[in-house]
Amino acid sequence: MHDIRAIRENPAAWDAALSRRGMAPQSPAVLKIDEERRAAIHAAETAQADQNRVSKDVGKAKASGDEAEFERLRALVGEKKAEVAAMQARAKALDAQLNDVLMGIPNLPYNDTPEGADEADNVEISRWGTPEPVDFAPLEHYDLPGVKPGMDFETAAKLSGARFVVLSGAVARLHRALAQFMLDTHTEENGLIETWTPVLVKTDMMLGTGQLPKFGEDSYQTREGWWLVPTAEVTLTNIVNGLTVDESTLPRRYVAHTQCFRSEAGSAGRDTAGMLRQHQFEKVEMVSVTHPDASRAELDRMTSCAQGILEKLGLPYRTVVLCTGDTGFGARRTHDIEVWLPGQNAYREISSVSVCGEFQARRMNARFKPEGGGKPEYVHTLNGSGLAVGRCLIAVLENGQQADGSVVLPKALRPWLGGKSTLTADGALV
């Protein structure tokens, strides 16, 4: 959500920032609605003042016994009342129109967000680890002999359709161990507060984090009106929805492991094989609510938290900054972490960490009271995967695969696997 006062004060700067996303100037249309809205509000207030004045004159006419003047003025009050109601309705409609327009305009990228059209223009900023050379042709996760007994797409398709999976046995346990490992690492080493939240949310919550109104087709809605969360970003960020918190309570750092649901609208034909792109999946999500002065540094801290999970697992990765044309709707700057998948011979996204500034806070009306006093200010919000559990499972399986079909598992996971270290070629944990 954008500050209309800032747009009024410097429309050229606002348009210039949006132009970096490839957008045409938006301020002329926005300011036209705003001007009409303010004129309607002024007219309604003027008419209300006239109505109040005439109402006083009605009382005077009644007191003086002038029945003709009393009746004339009473009729005039009725006319003014209808006029005020019509003007207030117009002002309200224009206010809603302005709000809808601003709700549909993406966040302004930071100046250090690289300019570009699409993912081809993203900028790599670091790499960690080196993919292990192998003397055999690496398989994708779903073709590994030890994985096949515990990763059933056929039964999932019978139950639910395409892009679902049934995990069982050793693979299911490995998937669970990864989530627990991530949660314990983030809470015990990274200082995040473990949080359990609903996966069904109200429309206002989806509006607050920017999934609505523009991206409704990407999510699922129930008959009762609830939305299934596409990520715990929605619930964790909205914890501060409508609140004015003390500055001393910032930063607030949350982490949650939840089921996530996405319709994947517009992604037909992309990554349909295996677990890479599913309608239902699990994610360990990080959210930070910070003071405005701390949010840029918090982006780097959260990125490091996500990277640390991959480093503990020994999984090679690279980190890229998304260009303006690839940056998400609500973000000002985004770091994508891409893990190495030998079966695809490519780096693939496993975490996306974004700083949103006050964009979501304005939508949620989330503020803080400065310690030194003064007017409440909007908090800044950030979110990031720490990590996508299914994609991490894929990376562990593919990077640990051996020529005999078994998978050597990361040492870091052994405490969560009862000390077991290998997925055998016949699908057992030993």
PDB file of C-alpha atoms in Angstrom, residues 211-367:
ATOM      1  CA  GLN A 211      -1.938 -11.858  -1.761  1.00  0.00           C
ATOM      2  CA  LEU A 212      -5.217 -10.063  -2.465  1.00  0.00           C
ATOM      3  CA  PRO A 213      -6.771  -8.536  -4.425  1.00  0.00           C
ATOM      4  CA  LYS A 214      -4.387  -9.065  -7.327  1.00  0.00           C
ATOM      5  CA  PHE A 215      -3.380 -12.704  -6.836  1.00  0.00           C
ATOM      6  CA  GLY A 216      -6.562 -14.391  -5.685  1.00  0.00           C
ATOM      7  CA  GLU A 217      -6.353 -16.966  -8.467  1.00  0.00           C
ATOM      8  CA  ASP A 218      -3.098 -18.254  -6.998  1.00  0.00           C
ATOM      9  CA  SER A 219      -4.789 -19.343  -3.764  1.00  0.00           C
ATOM     10  CA  TYR A 220      -7.678 -21.538  -2.660  1.00  0.00           C
ATOM     11  CA  GLN A 221     -10.826 -20.238  -0.944  1.00  0.00           C
ATOM     12  CA  THR A 222     -13.343 -22.344   0.980  1.00  0.00           C
ATOM     13  CA  ARG A 223     -17.124 -22.113   0.716  1.00  0.00           C
ATOM     14  CA  GLU A 224     -17.155 -20.388   4.109  1.00  0.00           C
ATOM     15  CA  GLY A 225     -14.888 -17.624   2.803  1.00  0.00           C
ATOM     16  CA  TRP A 226     -11.637 -18.641   4.470  1.00  0.00           C
ATOM     17  CA  TRP A 227      -8.459 -18.779   2.393  1.00  0.00           C
ATOM     18  CA  LEU A 228      -5.883 -21.553   2.605  1.00  0.00           C
ATOM     19  CA  VAL A 229      -2.530 -19.913   3.268  1.00  0.00           C
ATOM     20  CA  PRO A 230       0.018 -20.005   0.439  1.00  0.00           C
ATOM     21  CA  THR A 231       2.674 -19.566   3.132  1.00  0.00           C
ATOM     22  CA  ALA A 232       2.845 -18.838   6.868  1.00  0.00           C
ATOM     23  CA  GLU A 233       3.972 -15.339   5.896  1.00  0.00           C
ATOM     24  CA  VAL A 234       0.258 -14.494   5.919  1.00  0.00           C
ATOM     25  CA  THR A 235      -0.393 -15.541   9.505  1.00  0.00           C
ATOM     26  CA  LEU A 236       2.953 -14.598  11.043  1.00  0.00           C
ATOM     27  CA  THR A 237       3.012 -11.090   9.547  1.00  0.00           C
ATOM     28  CA  ASN A 238      -0.619 -10.439  10.455  1.00  0.00           C
ATOM     29  CA  ILE A 239       0.104 -11.082  14.127  1.00  0.00           C
ATOM     30  CA  VAL A 240       0.719  -7.311  14.276  1.00  0.00           C
ATOM     31  CA  ASN A 241      -2.292  -6.442  12.110  1.00  0.00           C
ATOM     32  CA  GLY A 242      -4.064  -3.426  13.624  1.00  0.00           C
ATOM     33  CA  LEU A 243      -1.592  -3.145  16.511  1.00  0.00           C
ATOM     34  CA  THR A 244       0.563  -0.286  17.754  1.00  0.00           C
ATOM     35  CA  VAL A 245       3.434  -1.981  19.579  1.00  0.00           C
ATOM     36  CA  ASP A 246       6.165  -0.547  21.784  1.00  0.00           C
ATOM     37  CA  GLU A 247       9.442   0.115  19.993  1.00  0.00           C
ATOM     38  CA  SER A 248      11.191  -1.869  22.719  1.00  0.00           C
ATOM     39  CA  THR A 249       9.466  -5.060  21.480  1.00  0.00           C
ATOM     40  CA  LEU A 250      11.146  -4.792  18.063  1.00  0.00           C
ATOM     41  CA  PRO A 251      12.434  -6.745  16.292  1.00  0.00           C
ATOM     42  CA  ARG A 252       9.892  -9.558  16.481  1.00  0.00           C
ATOM     43  CA  ARG A 253      11.206 -12.697  14.825  1.00  0.00           C
ATOM     44  CA  TYR A 254       8.886 -15.616  14.171  1.00  0.00           C
ATOM     45  CA  VAL A 255       9.213 -19.036  12.579  1.00  0.00           C
ATOM     46  CA  ALA A 256       6.492 -21.557  11.769  1.00  0.00           C
ATOM     47  CA  HIS A 257       6.248 -24.927  10.066  1.00  0.00           C
ATOM     48  CA  THR A 258       2.979 -25.227   8.146  1.00  0.00           C
ATOM     49  CA  GLN A 259       1.223 -26.829   5.270  1.00  0.00           C
ATOM     50  CA  CYS A 260       1.004 -24.412   2.333  1.00  0.00           C
ATOM     51  CA  PHE A 261      -1.457 -24.409  -0.560  1.00  0.00           C
ATOM     52  CA  ARG A 262      -1.060 -22.872  -4.010  1.00  0.00           C
ATOM     53  CA  SER A 263      -3.114 -23.292  -7.148  1.00  0.00           C
ATOM     54  CA  GLU A 264      -0.006 -22.636  -9.284  1.00  0.00           C
ATOM     55  CA  ALA A 265      -2.169 -20.629 -11.689  1.00  0.00           C
ATOM     56  CA  GLY A 266      -0.309 -19.909 -14.895  1.00  0.00           C
ATOM     57  CA  SER A 267       2.380 -22.539 -14.295  1.00  0.00           C
ATOM     58  CA  ALA A 268       0.982 -25.266 -16.542  1.00  0.00           C
ATOM     59  CA  GLY A 269       3.744 -27.412 -17.969  1.00  0.00           C
ATOM     60  CA  ARG A 270       6.416 -26.164 -15.534  1.00  0.00           C
ATOM     61  CA  ASP A 271       8.136 -28.663 -13.226  1.00  0.00           C
ATOM     62  CA  THR A 272       5.231 -31.075 -13.287  1.00  0.00           C
ATOM     63  CA  ALA A 273       7.394 -34.120 -12.553  1.00  0.00           C
ATOM     64  CA  GLY A 274       8.261 -34.973  -8.988  1.00  0.00           C
ATOM     65  CA  MET A 275       7.869 -32.828  -5.875  1.00  0.00           C
ATOM     66  CA  LEU A 276       9.330 -29.559  -7.123  1.00  0.00           C
ATOM     67  CA  ARG A 277       6.032 -27.735  -7.704  1.00  0.00           C
ATOM     68  CA  GLN A 278       3.053 -29.022  -5.716  1.00  0.00           C
ATOM     69  CA  HIS A 279      -0.408 -27.735  -4.787  1.00  0.00           C
ATOM     70  CA  GLN A 280       0.167 -28.774  -1.161  1.00  0.00           C
ATOM     71  CA  PHE A 281       3.584 -28.636   0.447  1.00  0.00           C
ATOM     72  CA  GLU A 282       5.361 -27.826   3.710  1.00  0.00           C
ATOM     73  CA  LYS A 283       7.515 -24.857   4.497  1.00  0.00           C
ATOM     74  CA  VAL A 284       9.383 -23.486   7.470  1.00  0.00           C
ATOM     75  CA  GLU A 285       8.734 -19.759   7.196  1.00  0.00           C
ATOM     76  CA  MET A 286      10.568 -16.874   8.849  1.00  0.00           C
ATOM     77  CA  VAL A 287       8.989 -13.459   9.444  1.00  0.00           C
ATOM     78  CA  SER A 288      10.545 -10.396  11.056  1.00  0.00           C
ATOM     79  CA  VAL A 289       8.810  -7.208  12.179  1.00  0.00           C
ATOM     80  CA  THR A 290      11.375  -4.449  12.672  1.00  0.00           C
ATOM     81  CA  HIS A 291      12.100  -0.783  13.195  1.00  0.00           C
ATOM     82  CA  PRO A 292      12.431   0.973   9.806  1.00  0.00           C
ATOM     83  CA  ASP A 293      16.116   1.690  10.427  1.00  0.00           C
ATOM     84  CA  ALA A 294      16.866  -2.006  10.955  1.00  0.00           C
ATOM     85  CA  SER A 295      15.003  -3.688   8.105  1.00  0.00           C
ATOM     86  CA  ARG A 296      17.748  -3.606   5.479  1.00  0.00           C
ATOM     87  CA  ALA A 297      20.235  -5.262   7.838  1.00  0.00           C
ATOM     88  CA  GLU A 298      17.513  -7.738   8.854  1.00  0.00           C
ATOM     89  CA  LEU A 299      17.244  -8.860   5.224  1.00  0.00           C
ATOM     90  CA  ASP A 300      20.896  -9.892   5.287  1.00  0.00           C
ATOM     91  CA  ARG A 301      20.474 -11.593   8.683  1.00  0.00           C
ATOM     92  CA  MET A 302      17.468 -13.617   7.489  1.00  0.00           C
ATOM     93  CA  THR A 303      19.296 -14.559   4.302  1.00  0.00           C
ATOM     94  CA  SER A 304      22.157 -15.846   6.434  1.00  0.00           C
ATOM     95  CA  CYS A 305      19.716 -17.906   8.550  1.00  0.00           C
ATOM     96  CA  ALA A 306      18.392 -19.646   5.436  1.00  0.00           C
ATOM     97  CA  GLN A 307      21.874 -20.151   4.013  1.00  0.00           C
ATOM     98  CA  GLY A 308      23.005 -21.651   7.302  1.00  0.00           C
ATOM     99  CA  ILE A 309      20.484 -24.482   7.003  1.00  0.00           C
ATOM    100  CA  LEU A 310      21.918 -25.484   3.627  1.00  0.00           C
ATOM    101  CA  GLU A 311      25.492 -25.227   4.912  1.00  0.00           C
ATOM    102  CA  LYS A 312      24.738 -27.502   7.869  1.00  0.00           C
ATOM    103  CA  LEU A 313      23.281 -30.012   5.390  1.00  0.00           C
ATOM    104  CA  GLY A 314      26.317 -29.674   3.116  1.00  0.00           C
ATOM    105  CA  LEU A 315      24.207 -28.648   0.117  1.00  0.00           C
ATOM    106  CA  PRO A 316      25.876 -26.380  -2.466  1.00  0.00           C
ATOM    107  CA  TYR A 317      23.925 -23.219  -3.248  1.00  0.00           C
ATOM    108  CA  ARG A 318      24.122 -19.815  -4.793  1.00  0.00           C
ATOM    109  CA  THR A 319      22.399 -16.569  -3.770  1.00  0.00           C
ATOM    110  CA  VAL A 320      21.003 -14.084  -6.267  1.00  0.00           C
ATOM    111  CA  VAL A 321      19.385 -10.671  -5.964  1.00  0.00           C
ATOM    112  CA  LEU A 322      16.204 -10.516  -7.996  1.00  0.00           C
ATOM    113  CA  CYS A 323      16.049  -7.739 -10.548  1.00  0.00           C
ATOM    114  CA  THR A 324      13.189  -5.249 -10.570  1.00  0.00           C
ATOM    115  CA  GLY A 325      11.278  -7.191 -13.226  1.00  0.00           C
ATOM    116  CA  ASP A 326      11.399 -10.415 -11.195  1.00  0.00           C
ATOM    117  CA  THR A 327      10.862  -8.958  -7.717  1.00  0.00           C
ATOM    118  CA  GLY A 328       7.556  -9.949  -6.120  1.00  0.00           C
ATOM    119  CA  PHE A 329       4.593  -7.617  -5.758  1.00  0.00           C
ATOM    120  CA  GLY A 330       5.132  -6.696  -2.105  1.00  0.00           C
ATOM    121  CA  ALA A 331       8.941  -6.701  -1.967  1.00  0.00           C
ATOM    122  CA  ARG A 332      11.475  -3.898  -2.209  1.00  0.00           C
ATOM    123  CA  ARG A 333      14.447  -6.271  -2.480  1.00  0.00           C
ATOM    124  CA  THR A 334      14.581 -10.066  -2.608  1.00  0.00           C
ATOM    125  CA  HIS A 335      17.390 -12.575  -2.164  1.00  0.00           C
ATOM    126  CA  ASP A 336      16.727 -15.966  -3.750  1.00  0.00           C
ATOM    127  CA  ILE A 337      18.785 -18.918  -2.564  1.00  0.00           C
ATOM    128  CA  GLU A 338      19.125 -21.644  -5.173  1.00  0.00           C
ATOM    129  CA  VAL A 339      20.286 -25.125  -4.189  1.00  0.00           C
ATOM    130  CA  TRP A 340      22.222 -27.432  -6.504  1.00  0.00           C
ATOM    131  CA  LEU A 341      20.179 -30.338  -7.902  1.00  0.00           C
ATOM    132  CA  PRO A 342      22.433 -32.878  -9.663  1.00  0.00           C
ATOM    133  CA  GLY A 343      19.468 -34.617 -11.302  1.00  0.00           C
ATOM    134  CA  GLN A 344      18.610 -31.409 -13.149  1.00  0.00           C
ATOM    135  CA  ASN A 345      22.215 -30.229 -13.427  1.00  0.00           C
ATOM    136  CA  ALA A 346      20.978 -26.837 -12.254  1.00  0.00           C
ATOM    137  CA  TYR A 347      20.511 -24.548  -9.287  1.00  0.00           C
ATOM    138  CA  ARG A 348      16.860 -24.252  -8.257  1.00  0.00           C
ATOM    139  CA  GLU A 349      15.153 -21.889  -5.815  1.00  0.00           C
ATOM    140  CA  ILE A 350      14.745 -23.199  -2.278  1.00  0.00           C
ATOM    141  CA  SER A 351      14.302 -19.927  -0.396  1.00  0.00           C
ATOM    142  CA  SER A 352      13.170 -16.407  -1.192  1.00  0.00           C
ATOM    143  CA  VAL A 353      13.860 -13.729   1.439  1.00  0.00           C
ATOM    144  CA  SER A 354      12.234 -10.320   0.982  1.00  0.00           C
ATOM    145  CA  VAL A 355      12.120  -6.964   2.724  1.00  0.00           C
ATOM    146  CA  CYS A 356       8.785  -5.189   2.224  1.00  0.00           C
ATOM    147  CA  GLY A 357       9.463  -1.927   4.067  1.00  0.00           C
ATOM    148  CA  GLU A 358       6.194  -0.389   5.280  1.00  0.00           C
ATOM    149  CA  PHE A 359       4.184  -1.704   2.308  1.00  0.00           C
ATOM    150  CA  GLN A 360       2.447  -4.503   4.232  1.00  0.00           C
ATOM    151  CA  ALA A 361       2.312  -2.481   7.458  1.00  0.00           C
ATOM    152  CA  ARG A 362       0.218   0.195   5.746  1.00  0.00           C
ATOM    153  CA  ARG A 363      -2.203  -2.446   4.506  1.00  0.00           C
ATOM    154  CA  MET A 364      -2.390  -3.938   8.012  1.00  0.00           C
ATOM    155  CA  ASN A 365      -2.201  -0.620   9.905  1.00  0.00           C
ATOM    156  CA  ALA A 366       0.686  -2.005  11.988  1.00  0.00           C
ATOM    157  CA  ARG A 367       2.683   0.630  13.861  1.00  0.00           C
TER     158      ARG A 367
END
